[in-house]
GROMACS .gro file of C-alpha atoms in nm:
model
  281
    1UNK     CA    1   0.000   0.000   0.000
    2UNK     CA    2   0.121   0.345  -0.116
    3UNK     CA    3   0.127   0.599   0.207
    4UNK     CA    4   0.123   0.948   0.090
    5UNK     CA    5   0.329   1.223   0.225
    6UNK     CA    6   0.189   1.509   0.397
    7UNK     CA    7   0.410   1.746   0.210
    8UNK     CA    8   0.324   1.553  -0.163
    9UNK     CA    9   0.173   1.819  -0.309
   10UNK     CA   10   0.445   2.020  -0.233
   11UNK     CA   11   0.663   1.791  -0.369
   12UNK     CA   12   0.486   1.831  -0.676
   13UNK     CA   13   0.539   2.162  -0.737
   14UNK     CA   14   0.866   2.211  -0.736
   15UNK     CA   15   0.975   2.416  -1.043
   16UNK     CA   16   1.128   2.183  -1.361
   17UNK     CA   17   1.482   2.301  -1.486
   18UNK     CA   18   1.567   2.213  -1.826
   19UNK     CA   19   1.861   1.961  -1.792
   20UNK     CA   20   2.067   2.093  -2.051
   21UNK     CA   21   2.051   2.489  -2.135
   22UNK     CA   22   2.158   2.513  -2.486
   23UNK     CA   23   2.227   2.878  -2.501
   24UNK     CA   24   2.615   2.758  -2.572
   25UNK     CA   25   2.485   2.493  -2.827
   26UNK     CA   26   2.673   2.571  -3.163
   27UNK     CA   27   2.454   2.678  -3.416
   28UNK     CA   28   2.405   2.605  -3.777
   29UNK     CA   29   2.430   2.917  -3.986
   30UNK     CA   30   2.089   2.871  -4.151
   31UNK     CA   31   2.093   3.174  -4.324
   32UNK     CA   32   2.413   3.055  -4.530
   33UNK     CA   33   2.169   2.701  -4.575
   34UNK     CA   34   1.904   2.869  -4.650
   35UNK     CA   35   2.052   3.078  -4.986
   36UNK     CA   36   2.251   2.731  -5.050
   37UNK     CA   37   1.988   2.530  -5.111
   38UNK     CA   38   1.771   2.779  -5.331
   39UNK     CA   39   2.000   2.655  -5.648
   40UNK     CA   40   2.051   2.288  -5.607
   41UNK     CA   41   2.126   2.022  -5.833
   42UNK     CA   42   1.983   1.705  -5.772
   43UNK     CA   43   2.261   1.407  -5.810
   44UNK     CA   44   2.112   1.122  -5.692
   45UNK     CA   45   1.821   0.957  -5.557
   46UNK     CA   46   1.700   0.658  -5.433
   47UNK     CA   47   1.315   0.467  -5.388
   48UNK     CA   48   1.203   0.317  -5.052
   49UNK     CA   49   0.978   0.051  -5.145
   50UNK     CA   50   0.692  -0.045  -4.848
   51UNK     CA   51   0.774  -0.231  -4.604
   52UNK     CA   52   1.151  -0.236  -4.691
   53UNK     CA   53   1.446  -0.026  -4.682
   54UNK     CA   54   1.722   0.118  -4.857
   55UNK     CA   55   2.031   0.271  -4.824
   56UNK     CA   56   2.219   0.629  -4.969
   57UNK     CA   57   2.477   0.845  -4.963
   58UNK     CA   58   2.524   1.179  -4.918
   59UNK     CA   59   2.858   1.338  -4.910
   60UNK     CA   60   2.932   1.646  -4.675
   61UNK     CA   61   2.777   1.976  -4.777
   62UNK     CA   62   2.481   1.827  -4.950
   63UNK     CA   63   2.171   1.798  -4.879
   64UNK     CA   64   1.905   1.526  -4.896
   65UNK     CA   65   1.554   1.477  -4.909
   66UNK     CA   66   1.283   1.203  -4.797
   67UNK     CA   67   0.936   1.310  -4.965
   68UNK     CA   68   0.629   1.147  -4.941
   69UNK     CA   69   0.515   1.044  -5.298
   70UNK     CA   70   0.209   0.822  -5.349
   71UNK     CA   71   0.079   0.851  -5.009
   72UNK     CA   72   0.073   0.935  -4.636
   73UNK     CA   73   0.352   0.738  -4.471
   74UNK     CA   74   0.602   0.755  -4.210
   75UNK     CA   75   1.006   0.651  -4.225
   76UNK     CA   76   1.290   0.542  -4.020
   77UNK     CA   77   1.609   0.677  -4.073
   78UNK     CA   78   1.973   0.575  -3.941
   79UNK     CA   79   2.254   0.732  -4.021
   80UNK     CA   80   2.661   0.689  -4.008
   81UNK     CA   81   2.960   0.862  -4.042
   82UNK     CA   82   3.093   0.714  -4.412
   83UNK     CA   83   3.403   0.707  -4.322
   84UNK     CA   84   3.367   0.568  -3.961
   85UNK     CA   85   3.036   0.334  -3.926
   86UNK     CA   86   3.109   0.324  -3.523
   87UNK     CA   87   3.023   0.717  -3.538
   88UNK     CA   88   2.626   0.717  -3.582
   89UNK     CA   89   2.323   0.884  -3.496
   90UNK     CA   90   2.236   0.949  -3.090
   91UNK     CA   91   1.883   0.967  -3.084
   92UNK     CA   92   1.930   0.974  -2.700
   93UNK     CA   93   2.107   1.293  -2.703
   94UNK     CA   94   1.930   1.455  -3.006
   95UNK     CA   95   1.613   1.438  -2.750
   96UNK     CA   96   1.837   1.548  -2.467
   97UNK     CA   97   1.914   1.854  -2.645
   98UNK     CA   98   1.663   1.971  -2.845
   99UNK     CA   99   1.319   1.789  -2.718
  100UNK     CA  100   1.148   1.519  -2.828
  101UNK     CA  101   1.096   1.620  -3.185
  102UNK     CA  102   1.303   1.814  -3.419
  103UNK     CA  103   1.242   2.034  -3.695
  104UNK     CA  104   1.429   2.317  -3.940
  105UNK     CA  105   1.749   2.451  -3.720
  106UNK     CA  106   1.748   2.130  -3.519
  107UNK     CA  107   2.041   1.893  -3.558
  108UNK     CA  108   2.103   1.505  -3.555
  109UNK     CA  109   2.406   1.424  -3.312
  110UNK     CA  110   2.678   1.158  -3.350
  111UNK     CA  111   2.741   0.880  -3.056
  112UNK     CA  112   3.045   0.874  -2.856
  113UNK     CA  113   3.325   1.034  -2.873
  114UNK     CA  114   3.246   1.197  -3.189
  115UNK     CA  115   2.914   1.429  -3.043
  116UNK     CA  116   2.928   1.638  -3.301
  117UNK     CA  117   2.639   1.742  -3.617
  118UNK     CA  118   2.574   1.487  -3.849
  119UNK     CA  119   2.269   1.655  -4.028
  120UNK     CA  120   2.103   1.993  -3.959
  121UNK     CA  121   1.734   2.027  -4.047
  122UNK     CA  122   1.745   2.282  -4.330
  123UNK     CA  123   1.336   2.283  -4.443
  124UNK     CA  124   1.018   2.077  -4.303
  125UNK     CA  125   0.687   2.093  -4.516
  126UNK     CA  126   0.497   2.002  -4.195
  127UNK     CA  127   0.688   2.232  -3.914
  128UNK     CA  128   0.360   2.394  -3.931
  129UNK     CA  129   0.221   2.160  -3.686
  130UNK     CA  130   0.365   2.184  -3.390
  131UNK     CA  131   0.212   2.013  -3.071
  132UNK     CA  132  -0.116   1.958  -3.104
  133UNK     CA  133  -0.378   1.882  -2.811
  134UNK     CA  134  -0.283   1.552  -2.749
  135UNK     CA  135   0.065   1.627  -2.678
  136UNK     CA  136   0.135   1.479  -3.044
  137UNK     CA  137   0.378   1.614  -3.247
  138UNK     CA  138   0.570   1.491  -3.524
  139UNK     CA  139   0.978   1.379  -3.660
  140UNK     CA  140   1.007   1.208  -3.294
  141UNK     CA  141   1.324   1.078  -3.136
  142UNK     CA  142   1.158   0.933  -2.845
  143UNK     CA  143   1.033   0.569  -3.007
  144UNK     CA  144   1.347   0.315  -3.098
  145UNK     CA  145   1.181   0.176  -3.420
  146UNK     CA  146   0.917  -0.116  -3.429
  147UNK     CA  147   1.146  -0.441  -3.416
  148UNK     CA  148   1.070  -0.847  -3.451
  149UNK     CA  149   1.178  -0.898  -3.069
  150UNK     CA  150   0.937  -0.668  -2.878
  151UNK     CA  151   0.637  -0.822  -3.168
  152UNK     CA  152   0.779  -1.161  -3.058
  153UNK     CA  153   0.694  -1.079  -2.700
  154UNK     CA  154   0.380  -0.852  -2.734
  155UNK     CA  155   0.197  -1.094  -3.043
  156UNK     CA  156   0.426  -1.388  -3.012
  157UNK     CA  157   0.548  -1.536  -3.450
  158UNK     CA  158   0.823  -1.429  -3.671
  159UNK     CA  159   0.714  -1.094  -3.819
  160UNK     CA  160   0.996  -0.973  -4.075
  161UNK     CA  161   0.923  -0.675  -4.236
  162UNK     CA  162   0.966  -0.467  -3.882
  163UNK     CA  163   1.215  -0.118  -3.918
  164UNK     CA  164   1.438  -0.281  -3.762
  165UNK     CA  165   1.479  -0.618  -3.980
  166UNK     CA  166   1.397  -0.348  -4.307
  167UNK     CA  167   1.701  -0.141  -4.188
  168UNK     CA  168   1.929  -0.478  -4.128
  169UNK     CA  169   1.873  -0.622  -4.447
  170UNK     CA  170   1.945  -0.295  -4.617
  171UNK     CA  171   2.279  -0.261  -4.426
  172UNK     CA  172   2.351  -0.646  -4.501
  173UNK     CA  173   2.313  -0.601  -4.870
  174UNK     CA  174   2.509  -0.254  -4.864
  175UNK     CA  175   2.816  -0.403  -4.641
  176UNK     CA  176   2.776  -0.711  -4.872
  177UNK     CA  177   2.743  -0.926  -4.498
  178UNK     CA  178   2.564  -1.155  -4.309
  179UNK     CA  179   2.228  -0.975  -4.104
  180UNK     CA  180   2.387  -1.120  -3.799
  181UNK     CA  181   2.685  -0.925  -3.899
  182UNK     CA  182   2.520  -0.613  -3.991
  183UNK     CA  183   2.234  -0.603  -3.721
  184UNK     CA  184   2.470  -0.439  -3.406
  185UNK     CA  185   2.485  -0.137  -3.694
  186UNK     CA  186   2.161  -0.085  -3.679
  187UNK     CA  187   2.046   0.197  -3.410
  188UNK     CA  188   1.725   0.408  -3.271
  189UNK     CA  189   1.614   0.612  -3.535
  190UNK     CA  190   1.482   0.985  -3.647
  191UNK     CA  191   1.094   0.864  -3.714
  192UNK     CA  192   1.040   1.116  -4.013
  193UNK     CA  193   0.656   1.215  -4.078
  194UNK     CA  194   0.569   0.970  -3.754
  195UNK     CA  195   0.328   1.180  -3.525
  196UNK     CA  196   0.389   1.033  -3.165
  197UNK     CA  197   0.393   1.178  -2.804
  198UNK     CA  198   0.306   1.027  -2.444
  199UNK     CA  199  -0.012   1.015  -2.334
  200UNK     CA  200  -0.119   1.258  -2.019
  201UNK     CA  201  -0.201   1.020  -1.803
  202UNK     CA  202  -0.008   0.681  -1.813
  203UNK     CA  203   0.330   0.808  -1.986
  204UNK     CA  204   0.240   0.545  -2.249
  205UNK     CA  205   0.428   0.616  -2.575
  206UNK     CA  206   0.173   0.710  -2.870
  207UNK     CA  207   0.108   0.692  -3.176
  208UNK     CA  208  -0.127   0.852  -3.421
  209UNK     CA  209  -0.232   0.929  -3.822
  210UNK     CA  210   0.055   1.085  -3.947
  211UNK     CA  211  -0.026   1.431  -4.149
  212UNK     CA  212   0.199   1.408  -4.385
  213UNK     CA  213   0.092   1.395  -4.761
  214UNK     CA  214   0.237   1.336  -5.126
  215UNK     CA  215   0.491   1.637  -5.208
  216UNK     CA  216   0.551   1.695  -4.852
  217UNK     CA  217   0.926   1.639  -4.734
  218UNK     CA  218   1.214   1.672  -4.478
  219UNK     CA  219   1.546   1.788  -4.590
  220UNK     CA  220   1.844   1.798  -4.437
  221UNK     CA  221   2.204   1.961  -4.472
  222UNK     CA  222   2.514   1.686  -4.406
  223UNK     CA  223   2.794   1.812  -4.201
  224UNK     CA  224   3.006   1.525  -4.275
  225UNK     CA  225   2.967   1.212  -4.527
  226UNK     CA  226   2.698   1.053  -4.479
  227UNK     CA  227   2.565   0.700  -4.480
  228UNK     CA  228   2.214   0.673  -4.458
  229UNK     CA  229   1.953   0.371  -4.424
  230UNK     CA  230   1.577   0.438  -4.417
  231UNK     CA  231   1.293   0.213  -4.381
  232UNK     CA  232   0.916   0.298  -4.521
  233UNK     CA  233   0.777   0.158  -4.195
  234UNK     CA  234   0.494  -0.122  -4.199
  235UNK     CA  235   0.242   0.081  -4.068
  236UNK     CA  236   0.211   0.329  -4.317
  237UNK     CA  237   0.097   0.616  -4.134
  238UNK     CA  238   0.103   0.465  -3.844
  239UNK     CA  239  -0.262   0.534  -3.745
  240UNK     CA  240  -0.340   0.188  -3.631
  241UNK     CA  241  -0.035  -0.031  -3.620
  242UNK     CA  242   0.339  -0.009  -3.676
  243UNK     CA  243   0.369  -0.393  -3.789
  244UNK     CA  244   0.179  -0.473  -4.030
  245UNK     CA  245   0.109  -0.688  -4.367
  246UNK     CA  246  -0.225  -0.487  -4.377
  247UNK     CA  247  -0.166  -0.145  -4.292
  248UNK     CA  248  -0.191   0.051  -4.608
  249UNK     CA  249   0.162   0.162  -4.714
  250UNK     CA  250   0.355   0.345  -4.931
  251UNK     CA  251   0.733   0.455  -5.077
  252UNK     CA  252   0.899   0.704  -5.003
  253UNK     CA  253   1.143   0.893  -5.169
  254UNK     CA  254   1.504   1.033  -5.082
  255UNK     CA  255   1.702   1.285  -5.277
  256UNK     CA  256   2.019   1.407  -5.300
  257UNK     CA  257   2.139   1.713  -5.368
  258UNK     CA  258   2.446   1.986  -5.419
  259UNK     CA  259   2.477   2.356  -5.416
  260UNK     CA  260   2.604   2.560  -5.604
  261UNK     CA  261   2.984   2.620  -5.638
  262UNK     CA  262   3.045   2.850  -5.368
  263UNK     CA  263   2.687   2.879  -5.234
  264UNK     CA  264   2.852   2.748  -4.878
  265UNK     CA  265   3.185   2.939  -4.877
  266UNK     CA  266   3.314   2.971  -4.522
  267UNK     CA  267   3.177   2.674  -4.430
  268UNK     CA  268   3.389   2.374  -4.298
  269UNK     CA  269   3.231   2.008  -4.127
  270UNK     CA  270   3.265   2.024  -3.788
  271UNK     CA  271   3.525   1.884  -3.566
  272UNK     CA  272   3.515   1.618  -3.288
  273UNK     CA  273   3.410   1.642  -2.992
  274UNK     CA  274   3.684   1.853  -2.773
  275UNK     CA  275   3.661   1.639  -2.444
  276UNK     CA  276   4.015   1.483  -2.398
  277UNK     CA  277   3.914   1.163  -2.327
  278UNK     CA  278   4.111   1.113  -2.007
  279UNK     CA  279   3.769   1.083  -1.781
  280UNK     CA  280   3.949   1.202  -1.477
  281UNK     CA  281   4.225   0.885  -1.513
   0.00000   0.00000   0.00000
């Protein structure tokens, strides 16, 4: 039995404070982005079938997009440092720094010891939304990606077209390797166009219909070579289930694209992480 304080309430209202202030954050210069990316030329692109995933490349000081093309549908997107696959996407800290959802100015961070800027958010067809009254919002990096083991435990059988297994084969087929080999690669993801949150009152992750639509997209500027792996999740838009053969589902799209010569002068990718390593030793 649960004995409650006399002082719980004012327990309760003690004051939050925001765990990491990011006044001292570097910043993207999104005004230089901004006049890059009015004259781009598109050099490559690449077709997410449903239910699958592939992979692309993007090399530093390009940008890429993933648009919606036939229909409403959400994606799940890893990335890598080309040139280092152990440098990768934190989804962890990206939350820890900039919320629970990002949008245009709002950067994807690298793991350990790199923590640097992988992508920046340079233009978002739906940062119109916002949060909406369910606490909903959209581009989340709060949910992991939907994977065969927690459908093993939840619904029990050996579902195989989960984010997770989409983004594994990809890898596999790229790295010309085993899935065993190339499954530890795979890592929680940016959920592009997914509109999640937590519910008020059991903290219960959530889904809901994504409002995304054909010709909408998220692009992004790479501040380093890029590696990239996305997966047109099972559940389409996600407005009933994440794992399914029946959910109505879509491609998606991803782009890739440079600027003009000299569009990002004064630019340069940025550096590693400046902590020495030495953790107090």
């Amino acid at each position: 039995m649960i004995t409650m304080p006399d002082d719980a309430e004012a327990r309760r209202a003690v004051k939050p404070v925001i765990c990491y202030p990011v006044e001292t954050l570097p910043q993207p210069d999104m005004a230089l982005l901004t006049g890059a990316r009015q004259d781009l030329r598109k050099t490559d692109e690449v077709l997410v079938e449903p239910r699958d995933a592939a992979t692309f490349a993007v090399p530093a000081g390009h940008f890429f997009r993933i648009t919606s093309v036939e229909g409403s549908q959400v994606g799940d997107l890893n990335l890598w440092n080309a040139n280092d696959l152990n440098e990768r996407f934190y989804s962890g800290k990206t939350r820890a720094l900039h919320g629970t959802h990002i949008t245009t100015g709002e950067r994807m961070w690298s793991s350990f010891p790199g923590m640097r800027p992988m992508a920046t958010i340079s233009h978002d067809t739906l940062g119109w939304y916002g949060i909406d009254a369910y606490g909903g919002s959209v581009h989340d990096v709060i949910g992991t990606r939907c994977d065969p083991y927690t459908h093993n435990l939840l619904k029990g059988g050996q579902y195989h077209h989960c984010c997770h297994s989409n983004l594994t084969r990809a890898m596999a087929a790229h790295l010309g390797v085993p899935v065993q080999e190339a499954e530890p690669l795979v890592h929680d993801v940016l959920n592009v166009f997914m509109c999640t949150g937590f519910t008020r009152d059991t903290g219960q992750y959530f889904m809901k219909a994504s409002p995304v639509r054909p010709g909408d997209y998220l692009e992004f500027f790479a501040e380093m070579d890029l590696l990239g792996a996305l997966s047109a999740c099972p559940g389409g838009d996600c407005s009933a289930e994440h794992s399914s053969d029946v959910a109505a589902c879509y491609p998606l799209l991803v782009e890739v694209f440079a600027p003009k010569d000299g569009a990002l002068d004064g630019w340069t990718p940025p550096p590693i992480n400046g902590y020495d390593r030495s953790h107090g030793v």
